[in-house]
Structure formats: C-alpha cells, structure tokens
N, CA, C and O of each residue as an XYZ file, in Angstrom:
652
protein
N      86.140    159.381    115.177
C      85.040    158.460    115.314
C      85.021    157.529    114.096
O      85.169    157.975    112.958
N      84.840    156.255    114.348
C      84.808    155.271    113.265
C      83.458    155.283    112.566
O      82.426    155.503    113.201
N      83.465    155.047    111.262
C      82.207    154.927    110.529
C      81.484    153.646    110.941
O      82.105    152.708    111.441
N      80.164    153.612    110.728
C      79.377    152.443    111.132
C      79.863    151.155    110.498
O      79.942    150.132    111.178
N      80.190    151.175    109.225
C      80.657    149.971    108.540
C      81.962    149.457    109.122
O      82.107    148.256    109.351
N      82.918    150.352    109.364
C      84.201    149.959    109.935
C      84.014    149.448    111.361
O      84.643    148.469    111.764
N      83.150    150.111    112.118
C      82.896    149.686    113.503
C      82.308    148.274    113.517
O      82.733    147.436    114.313
N      81.331    148.001    112.639
C      80.722    146.664    112.594
C      81.745    145.611    112.200
O      81.750    144.512    112.754
N      82.606    145.935    111.251
C      83.633    144.981    110.811
C      84.589    144.664    111.956
O      84.921    143.501    112.183
N      85.030    145.685    112.673
C      85.944    145.458    113.799
C      85.247    144.684    114.923
O      85.845    143.805    115.543
N      83.992    145.015    115.175
C      83.229    144.311    116.211
C      83.079    142.839    115.840
O      83.302    141.960    116.672
N      82.704    142.575    114.599
C      82.538    141.197    114.145
C      83.851    140.425    114.246
O      83.864    139.270    114.671
N      84.963    141.069    113.853
C      86.269    140.415    113.920
C      86.635    140.097    115.370
O      87.140    139.012    115.658
N      86.386    141.034    116.277
C      86.684    140.826    117.689
C      85.846    139.689    118.262
O      86.359    138.837    118.987
N      84.562    139.679    117.939
C      83.680    138.623    118.443
C      84.126    137.263    117.909
O      84.175    136.292    118.663
N      84.457    137.181    116.599
C      84.936    135.915    116.025
C      86.204    135.461    116.718
O      86.340    134.285    117.055
N      87.129    136.376    116.932
C      88.395    136.039    117.584
C      88.158    135.501    118.982
O      88.737    134.486    119.367
N      87.312    136.176    119.739
C      87.024    135.727    121.100
C      86.267    134.402    121.102
O      86.520    133.547    121.950
N      85.341    134.225    120.162
C      84.575    132.985    120.104
C      85.465    131.812    119.718
O      85.328    130.717    120.265
N      86.380    132.040    118.771
C      87.292    130.981    118.332
C      88.214    130.559    119.462
O      88.619    129.399    119.542
N      88.540    131.493    120.329
C      89.436    131.154    121.436
C      88.779    130.187    122.421
O      89.451    129.619    123.282
N      87.446    130.001    122.289
C      86.754    129.025    123.120
C      86.444    129.512    124.518
O      86.015    128.725    125.361
N      86.648    130.782    124.784
C      86.403    131.280    126.131
C      84.964    131.693    126.349
O      84.536    131.847    127.493
N      84.208    131.875    125.283
C      82.860    132.386    125.418
C      82.863    133.883    125.681
O      81.808    134.484    125.883
N      84.030    134.475    125.678
C      84.137    135.900    125.979
C      83.494    136.751    124.896
O      83.128    137.899    125.148
N      83.351    136.204    123.695
C      82.728    136.953    122.614
C      81.316    137.373    122.989
O      80.919    138.509    122.727
N      80.564    136.484    123.591
C      79.205    136.803    123.996
C      79.227    137.820    125.125
O      78.416    138.746    125.154
N      80.154    137.645    126.049
C      80.256    138.574    127.166
C      80.703    139.958    126.711
O      80.330    140.960    127.321
N      81.494    140.022    125.653
C      82.040    141.296    125.195
C      81.041    142.118    124.390
O      81.231    143.325    124.241
N      79.990    141.505    123.871
C      79.066    142.226    123.011
C      78.509    143.487    123.659
O      78.542    144.545    123.032
N      77.997    143.422    124.896
C      77.485    144.671    125.470
C      78.583    145.706    125.698
O      78.318    146.907    125.644
N      79.814    145.257    125.951
C      80.902    146.169    126.244
C      81.387    146.917    125.011
O      81.836    148.060    125.104
N      81.292    146.262    123.850
C      81.791    146.905    122.637
C      80.671    147.558    121.845
O      80.892    148.065    120.746
N      79.474    147.545    122.402
C      78.365    148.286    121.798
C      77.756    147.625    120.590
O      77.292    148.313    119.681
N      77.743    146.304    120.554
C      77.111    145.626    119.428
C      75.629    145.935    119.433
O      74.958    145.833    120.460
N      75.144    146.303    118.297
C      73.741    146.683    118.222
C      72.920    145.739    117.378
O      71.782    146.057    117.033
N      73.457    144.602    117.040
C      72.716    143.702    116.174
C      71.704    142.912    116.988
O      71.814    142.829    118.212
N      70.726    142.334    116.316
C      69.642    141.613    116.981
C      70.155    140.400    117.740
O      69.577    140.029    118.761
N      71.226    139.773    117.265
C      71.712    138.575    117.937
C      72.238    138.880    119.327
O      72.347    137.976    120.155
N      72.560    140.119    119.595
C      73.051    140.478    120.915
C      71.922    140.830    121.859
O      72.143    140.977    123.061
N      70.724    140.965    121.339
C      69.590    141.342    122.169
C      69.117    140.157    122.993
O      69.238    139.009    122.567
N      68.593    140.428    124.141
C      68.025    139.393    124.983
C      66.670    139.005    124.414
O      65.822    139.869    124.189
N      66.454    137.702    124.177
C      65.184    137.293    123.588
C      64.038    137.535    124.571
O      64.225    137.526    125.788
N      62.858    137.750    124.015
C      61.674    137.909    124.853
C      61.418    136.608    125.597
O      61.654    135.526    125.058
N      60.950    136.703    126.793
C      60.681    135.527    127.590
C      59.431    134.843    127.073
O      58.353    135.436    127.027
N      59.589    133.589    126.684
C      58.459    132.805    126.212
C      57.746    132.191    127.415
O      58.368    131.946    128.448
N      56.453    131.946    127.283
C      55.755    131.324    128.396
C      56.327    129.937    128.666
O      56.769    129.248    127.747
N      56.313    129.538    129.921
C      56.845    128.232    130.300
C      56.028    127.136    129.633
O      54.800    127.122    129.717
N      56.722    126.222    128.972
C      56.073    125.090    128.324
C      56.422    123.847    129.121
O      57.583    123.599    129.444
N      55.396    123.071    129.431
C      55.605    121.870    130.220
C      56.091    120.742    129.326
O      55.389    120.295    128.420
N      57.300    120.297    129.601
C      57.863    119.128    128.941
C      58.225    118.149    130.039
O      58.187    118.503    131.218
N      58.575    116.931    129.678
C      58.949    115.950    130.692
C      60.072    116.495    131.564
O      60.031    116.360    132.786
N      61.067    117.105    130.948
C      62.233    117.598    131.680
C      61.864    118.770    132.583
O      62.297    118.814    133.735
N      61.069    119.724    132.085
C      60.726    120.881    132.910
C      59.819    120.493    134.071
O      59.798    121.184    135.090
N      59.077    119.409    133.938
C      58.221    118.955    135.027
C      59.018    118.075    135.993
O      58.574    117.832    137.115
N      60.180    117.600    135.568
C      61.032    116.821    136.452
C      61.069    115.332    136.149
O      61.394    114.528    137.022
N      60.741    114.961    134.925
C      60.758    113.559    134.525
C      61.825    113.341    133.451
O      62.205    114.281    132.753
N      62.306    112.111    133.318
C      63.310    111.844    132.274
C      62.709    111.964    130.875
O      61.500    111.825    130.690
N      63.561    112.220    129.911
C      63.154    112.364    128.520
C      63.088    110.986    127.866
O      63.828    110.678    126.932
N      62.172    110.167    128.393
C      61.942    108.797    127.930
C      60.435    108.580    127.831
O      59.654    109.425    128.268
N      60.028    107.455    127.261
C      58.603    107.162    127.172
C      57.957    107.187    128.555
O      56.883    107.764    128.725
N      58.589    106.580    129.520
C      58.064    106.586    130.883
C      57.927    108.026    131.400
O      56.899    108.384    131.974
N      58.948    108.834    131.199
C      58.912    110.222    131.641
C      57.841    111.029    130.931
O      57.156    111.839    131.557
N      57.688    110.815    129.617
C      56.677    111.545    128.852
C      55.273    111.224    129.361
O      54.437    112.115    129.512
N      55.027    109.943    129.624
C      53.706    109.549    130.115
C      53.465    110.143    131.499
O      52.392    110.685    131.764
N      54.451    110.045    132.374
C      54.285    110.580    133.735
C      54.111    112.109    133.720
O      53.309    112.653    134.479
N      54.857    112.782    132.865
C      54.712    114.236    132.747
C      53.317    114.584    132.227
O      52.684    115.515    132.724
N      52.844    113.846    131.239
C      51.498    114.075    130.707
C      50.447    113.843    131.778
O      49.493    114.612    131.896
N      50.622    112.787    132.557
C      49.671    112.516    133.639
C      49.647    113.645    134.658
O      48.593    113.962    135.209
N      50.804    114.256    134.912
C      50.863    115.392    135.841
C      50.061    116.575    135.291
O      49.304    117.208    136.027
N      50.227    116.872    134.002
C      49.468    117.953    133.372
C      47.983    117.590    133.362
O      47.130    118.425    133.664
N      47.685    116.351    133.014
C      46.292    115.907    132.958
C      45.618    116.032    134.324
O      44.451    116.418    134.403
N      46.332    115.714    135.386
C      45.767    115.830    136.736
C      45.424    117.285    137.040
O      44.382    117.570    137.631
N      46.302    118.204    136.637
C      46.044    119.632    136.867
C      44.832    120.115    136.076
O      44.097    120.991    136.531
N      44.628    119.546    134.902
C      43.545    119.987    134.016
C      42.301    119.097    134.116
O      41.335    119.297    133.380
N      42.324    118.116    135.026
C      41.191    117.208    135.253
C      40.842    116.392    134.004
O      39.670    116.207    133.677
N      41.869    115.914    133.322
C      41.686    115.050    132.161
C      41.918    113.617    132.636
O      42.999    113.309    133.137
N      40.931    112.740    132.491
C      41.091    111.380    132.993
C      42.033    110.548    132.130
O      42.208    110.813    130.941
N      42.628    109.552    132.743
C      43.493    108.615    132.035
C      44.480    107.994    132.988
O      44.791    108.557    134.037
N      44.977    106.816    132.613
C      45.946    106.111    133.445
C      47.216    105.834    132.656
O      47.241    105.890    131.426
N      48.254    105.538    133.396
C      49.531    105.181    132.774
C      49.327    104.009    131.817
O      49.775    104.054    130.671
N      48.648    102.958    132.288
C      48.480    101.760    131.460
C      47.680    102.041    130.195
O      48.007    101.520    129.129
N      46.632    102.861    130.302
C      45.840    103.199    129.116
C      46.658    103.972    128.090
O      46.573    103.707    126.891
N      47.449    104.927    128.566
C      48.302    105.701    127.657
C      49.361    104.793    127.040
O      49.547    104.791    125.823
N      50.054    104.025    127.875
C      51.143    103.168    127.389
C      50.636    102.195    126.319
O      51.260    102.050    125.268
N      49.507    101.529    126.585
C      48.942    100.557    125.639
C      48.675    101.218    124.293
O      48.989    100.644    123.250
N      48.100    102.416    124.305
C      47.781    103.105    123.055
C      49.033    103.628    122.352
O      49.106    103.586    121.124
N      50.009    104.113    123.098
C      51.262    104.590    122.492
C      51.963    103.446    121.765
O      52.403    103.601    120.626
N      52.062    102.304    122.430
C      52.755    101.162    121.803
C      52.021    100.720    120.546
O      52.668    100.415    119.544
N      50.699    100.676    120.562
C      49.943    100.280    119.377
C      50.079    101.300    118.251
O      50.230    100.924    117.089
N      50.027    102.590    118.588
C      50.009    103.634    117.569
C      51.375    103.958    116.975
O      51.487    104.173    115.768
N      52.426    103.997    117.819
C      53.725    104.480    117.322
C      54.922    103.659    117.780
O      56.057    103.987    117.433
N      54.699    102.613    118.542
C      55.784    101.824    119.147
C      56.699    102.693    120.012
O      57.856    102.343    120.244
N      56.180    103.818    120.484
C      56.957    104.695    121.359
C      57.848    105.685    120.642
O      58.710    106.301    121.269
N      57.662    105.856    119.331
C      58.465    106.786    118.541
C      57.754    108.144    118.452
O      56.732    108.256    117.775
N      58.280    109.175    119.124
C      57.591    110.476    119.099
C      57.608    111.158    117.734
O      56.844    112.097    117.511
N      58.463    110.706    116.816
C      58.530    111.299    115.470
C      57.769    110.456    114.433
O      57.900    110.682    113.229
N      56.982    109.494    114.903
C      56.231    108.626    113.987
C      55.241    109.466    113.179
O      54.647    110.423    113.676
N      55.089    109.071    111.918
C      54.121    109.732    111.042
C      53.538    108.675    110.110
O      54.268    107.863    109.541
N      52.230    108.695    109.963
C      51.536    107.734    109.115
C      51.291    108.388    107.761
O      50.542    109.359    107.651
N      51.929    107.848    106.745
C      51.817    108.425    105.407
C      50.970    107.585    104.460
O      50.998    107.806    103.249
N      50.212    106.618    104.997
C      49.487    105.733    104.102
C      47.992    105.620    104.364
O      47.280    105.138    103.483
N      47.468    106.031    105.511
C      46.044    105.822    105.795
C      45.172    106.903    105.149
O      45.666    107.746    104.401
N      43.868    106.865    105.448
C      42.931    107.813    104.826
C      43.235    109.256    105.221
O      43.044    110.167    104.416
N      43.703    109.475    106.444
C      44.072    110.837    106.839
C      45.241    111.336    105.995
O      45.237    112.475    105.528
N      46.224    110.492    105.807
C      47.391    110.878    105.001
C      46.976    111.161    103.561
O      47.435    112.132    102.960
N      46.112    110.318    103.011
C      45.640    110.539    101.639
C      44.866    111.851    101.521
O      44.829    112.463    100.454
N      44.247    112.279    102.629
C      43.516    113.553    102.642
C      44.444    114.739    102.917
O      44.000    115.887    102.942
N      45.731    114.457    103.124
C      46.705    115.519    103.331
C      46.931    115.904    104.778
O      47.597    116.903    105.047
N      46.393    115.134    105.724
C      46.588    115.436    107.143
C      47.037    114.166    107.874
O      46.248    113.545    108.585
N      48.295    113.787    107.699
C      48.778    112.542    108.305
C      48.772    112.582    109.838
O      48.919    113.639    110.452
N      48.601    111.416    110.424
C      48.660    111.261    111.878
C      50.120    111.333    112.302
O      51.001    110.793    111.633
N      50.370    112.018    113.443
C      51.751    112.258    113.863
C      51.931    112.022    115.352
O      50.999    112.158    116.145
N      53.163    111.662    115.709
C      53.549    111.588    117.113
C      53.224    110.281    117.795
O      52.810    109.310    117.163
N      53.422    110.280    119.098
C      53.260    109.066    119.901
C      51.871    108.459    119.800
O      51.735    107.239    119.717
N      50.834    109.296    119.804
C      49.466    108.792    119.756
C      48.781    109.066    118.421
O      47.555    109.033    118.318
N      49.600    109.339    117.396
C      49.123    109.468    116.023
C      47.895    110.369    115.906
O      46.807    109.928    115.536
N      48.103    111.625    116.229
C      47.060    112.641    116.192
C      47.188    113.432    114.899
O      48.297    113.732    114.456
N      46.049    113.770    114.291
C      46.093    114.646    113.123
C      46.108    116.091    113.607
O      45.637    116.385    114.706
N      46.641    116.983    112.800
C      46.828    118.375    113.216
C      45.533    119.064    113.678
O      45.550    119.744    114.703
N      44.410    118.909    112.954
C      43.193    119.583    113.424
C      42.753    119.103    114.819
O      42.283    119.904    115.627
N      42.902    117.824    115.096
C      42.541    117.297    116.411
C      43.505    117.823    117.459
O      43.089    118.212    118.551
N      44.794    117.839    117.135
C      45.787    118.360    118.065
C      45.489    119.826    118.392
O      45.536    120.226    119.555
N      45.188    120.614    117.379
C      44.909    122.037    117.579
C      43.656    122.237    118.434
O      43.641    123.084    119.326
N      42.618    121.465    118.164
C      41.361    121.589    118.899
C      41.502    121.165    120.361
O      40.946    121.807    121.252
N      42.247    120.084    120.606
C      42.326    119.513    121.958
C      43.652    119.809    122.661
O      43.944    119.226    123.705
N      44.448    120.709    122.094
C      45.705    121.123    122.726
C      45.424    121.583    124.151
O      44.398    122.209    124.416
N      46.334    121.272    125.060
C      46.169    121.663    126.457
C      47.139    122.799    126.751
O      48.347    122.667    126.555
N      46.596    123.915    127.223
C      47.423    125.074    127.541
C      48.542    124.707    128.504
O      48.351    123.939    129.448
N      49.707    125.272    128.243
C      50.887    124.993    129.059
C      51.792    123.962    128.423
O      52.940    123.804    128.836
N      51.284    123.251    127.410
C      52.131    122.305    126.681
C      52.526    122.933    125.351
O      51.943    123.928    124.920
N      53.510    122.346    124.722
C      54.024    122.847    123.449
C      52.957    122.772    122.355
O      52.057    121.934    122.406
N      53.072    123.651    121.379
C      52.205    123.583    120.196
C      52.820    122.688    119.115
O      52.282    122.593    118.012
N      53.930    122.038    119.422
C      54.589    121.117    118.484
C      53.933    119.751    118.606
O      54.020    119.111    119.654
N      53.285    119.305    117.553
C      52.567    118.024    117.582
C      53.499    116.850    117.868
O      53.052    115.808    118.349
N      54.788    117.010    117.578
C      55.757    115.943    117.844
C      56.292    115.974    119.283
O      56.970    115.036    119.703
N      55.999    117.031    120.037
C      56.432    117.067    121.427
C      55.673    115.974    122.174
O      54.442    115.971    122.179
N      56.394    115.041    122.808
C      55.726    113.889    123.422
C      54.662    114.257    124.453
O      53.567    113.695    124.431
N      54.959    115.179    125.344
C      53.997    115.548    126.388
C      52.782    116.234    125.764
O      51.648    115.936    126.138
N      53.001    117.133    124.836
C      51.888    117.818    124.175
C      51.031    116.841    123.389
O      49.804    116.938    123.414
N      51.661    115.899    122.689
C      50.940    114.922    121.877
C      50.085    114.013    122.758
O      48.900    113.814    122.489
N      50.684    113.472    123.798
C      49.939    112.583    124.698
C      48.785    113.333    125.346
O      47.660    112.836    125.384
N      49.061    114.522    125.853
C      48.057    115.263    126.595
C      46.887    115.673    125.699
O      45.730    115.567    126.103
N      47.183    116.137    124.495
C      46.112    116.505    123.556
C      45.296    115.273    123.165
O      44.068    115.334    123.111
N      45.970    114.161    122.893
C      45.265    112.932    122.512
C      44.381    112.444    123.655
O      43.260    111.992    123.422
N      44.874    112.531    124.884
C      44.073    112.112    126.040
C      42.896    113.055    126.265
O      41.826    112.616    126.687
N      43.078    114.326    125.991
C      41.989    115.295    126.092
C      40.907    114.966    125.060
O      39.716    114.987    125.367
N      41.340    114.663    123.833
C      40.403    114.257    122.783
C      39.665    112.977    123.190
O      38.441    112.899    123.082
N      40.415    111.977    123.657
C      39.813    110.701    124.047
C      38.819    110.899    125.194
O      37.777    110.245    125.230
N      39.132    111.787    126.119
C      38.220    112.060    127.235
C      36.901    112.632    126.722
O      35.827    112.263    127.197
N      36.994    113.542    125.743
C      35.776    114.138    125.195
C      34.975    113.144    124.353
O      33.744    113.175    124.346
N      35.673    112.278    123.654
C      34.995    111.366    122.725
C      34.614    110.029    123.357
O      33.541    109.497    123.075
N      35.493    109.476    124.220
C      35.301    108.130    124.755
C      35.227    108.080    126.287
O      35.037    107.006    126.858
N      35.373    109.203    126.938
C      35.354    109.237    128.399
C      36.743    109.232    129.007
O      36.977    109.868    130.034
N      37.666    108.517    128.378
C      39.059    108.424    128.822
C      39.868    107.646    127.790
O      39.315    106.856    127.024
N      41.156    107.869    127.774
C      42.050    107.106    126.890
C      42.005    105.617    127.242
O      42.302    104.766    126.403
N      41.632    105.310    128.486
C      41.550    103.913    128.924
C      40.473    103.138    128.168
O      40.524    101.910    128.102
N      39.510    103.840    127.603
C      38.428    103.193    126.846
C      38.767    103.004    125.378
O      37.946    102.493    124.616
N      39.960    103.409    124.970
C      40.372    103.296    123.570
C      41.195    102.019    123.417
O      42.247    101.856    124.033
N      40.678    101.108    122.566
C      41.361     99.826    122.373
C      41.673     99.558    120.901
O      41.946     98.418    120.526
N      41.636    100.577    120.079
C      41.935    100.453    118.658
C      42.131    101.845    118.095
O      42.165    102.833    118.829
N      42.258    101.905    116.798
C      42.432    103.222    116.152
C      41.273    104.117    116.542
O      40.124    103.680    116.605
N      41.584    105.359    116.799
C      40.521    106.270    117.257
C      40.533    107.503    116.461
O      39.716    108.395    116.691
C-alpha cells in the first residue's frame, strides 16, 4: 500500500499529465483514482440567479434592460424600457462597470456603481430576490435601482436627473 504523500504525488502527476494532453481526461480520472481533494468535489448547487443570459436575452444593454423588465414584471415593479434606457445613458453611458469616485457619495466612502449608479446601501436595501448580489451585475443593478425608484418616485420613468 502506498503512503498518503506518495499517493497524492502520483495522483497529481497523473492529473497534470492527462490535463496537459488536452483531453480533459484528468478531470474524468479523478473519481477513478480516488482523489480526495476539495477540487474534485462537486460544488454545492447555488440558487439560480437571473441574468440576461439565463433569462434568454443577449449580454448587451438591450438584453440587460429586457431581462430586468422580465424580473420586474414578476415582482410587480413598475418601469418601462425607455425610462430605464434614458437613466442608464445619463448615469453610466451603458457601462456596467462605471463607478463615480468624485461626488458626495464617493467622498463619504460609498461611491455610486454600475449602470444606474447605485450606492451599496441602496442596492442592499432594494435588491430583488433572484438577481445577483453583485452590484456590477447589470440585471441586478437595474432591477434594484428600479425597485428603489418605484418606492421613492413611483417608477424609474419619473426620474429625470440624479436620484
């Protein structure tokens, strides 16, 4: 019987050899050779997160808005494509990684982020279940911002400036 250290070394060498060969057989061989490391374990199933792609829309500004509208319809959050689009273009020019590092929120240590320039406390408070908790995720950002706008202004359609 091989010692644990020798067994792990041989297993690692075999997996590297198979992976380098480009066959993907290294991953397939792990259960067969008794790899016991965490990387061979099947990850826990995470809850389904609604993104533009998982809802069936392209990973573009148009797709993000349409995906958000689909989630909003399910959650009864008011808003229109035109209202969202107008605010996205004003706030971030359509850049989901936009971050404001110069306004009063930024000076207070909580910069506005994402397509609709939401600060983290607002995103956390108005996050919509089923969307990502990543403030930079386009669908999550739009949906949380529209939820906030609905509570504060009735709908994102009523927002015509910084909010």
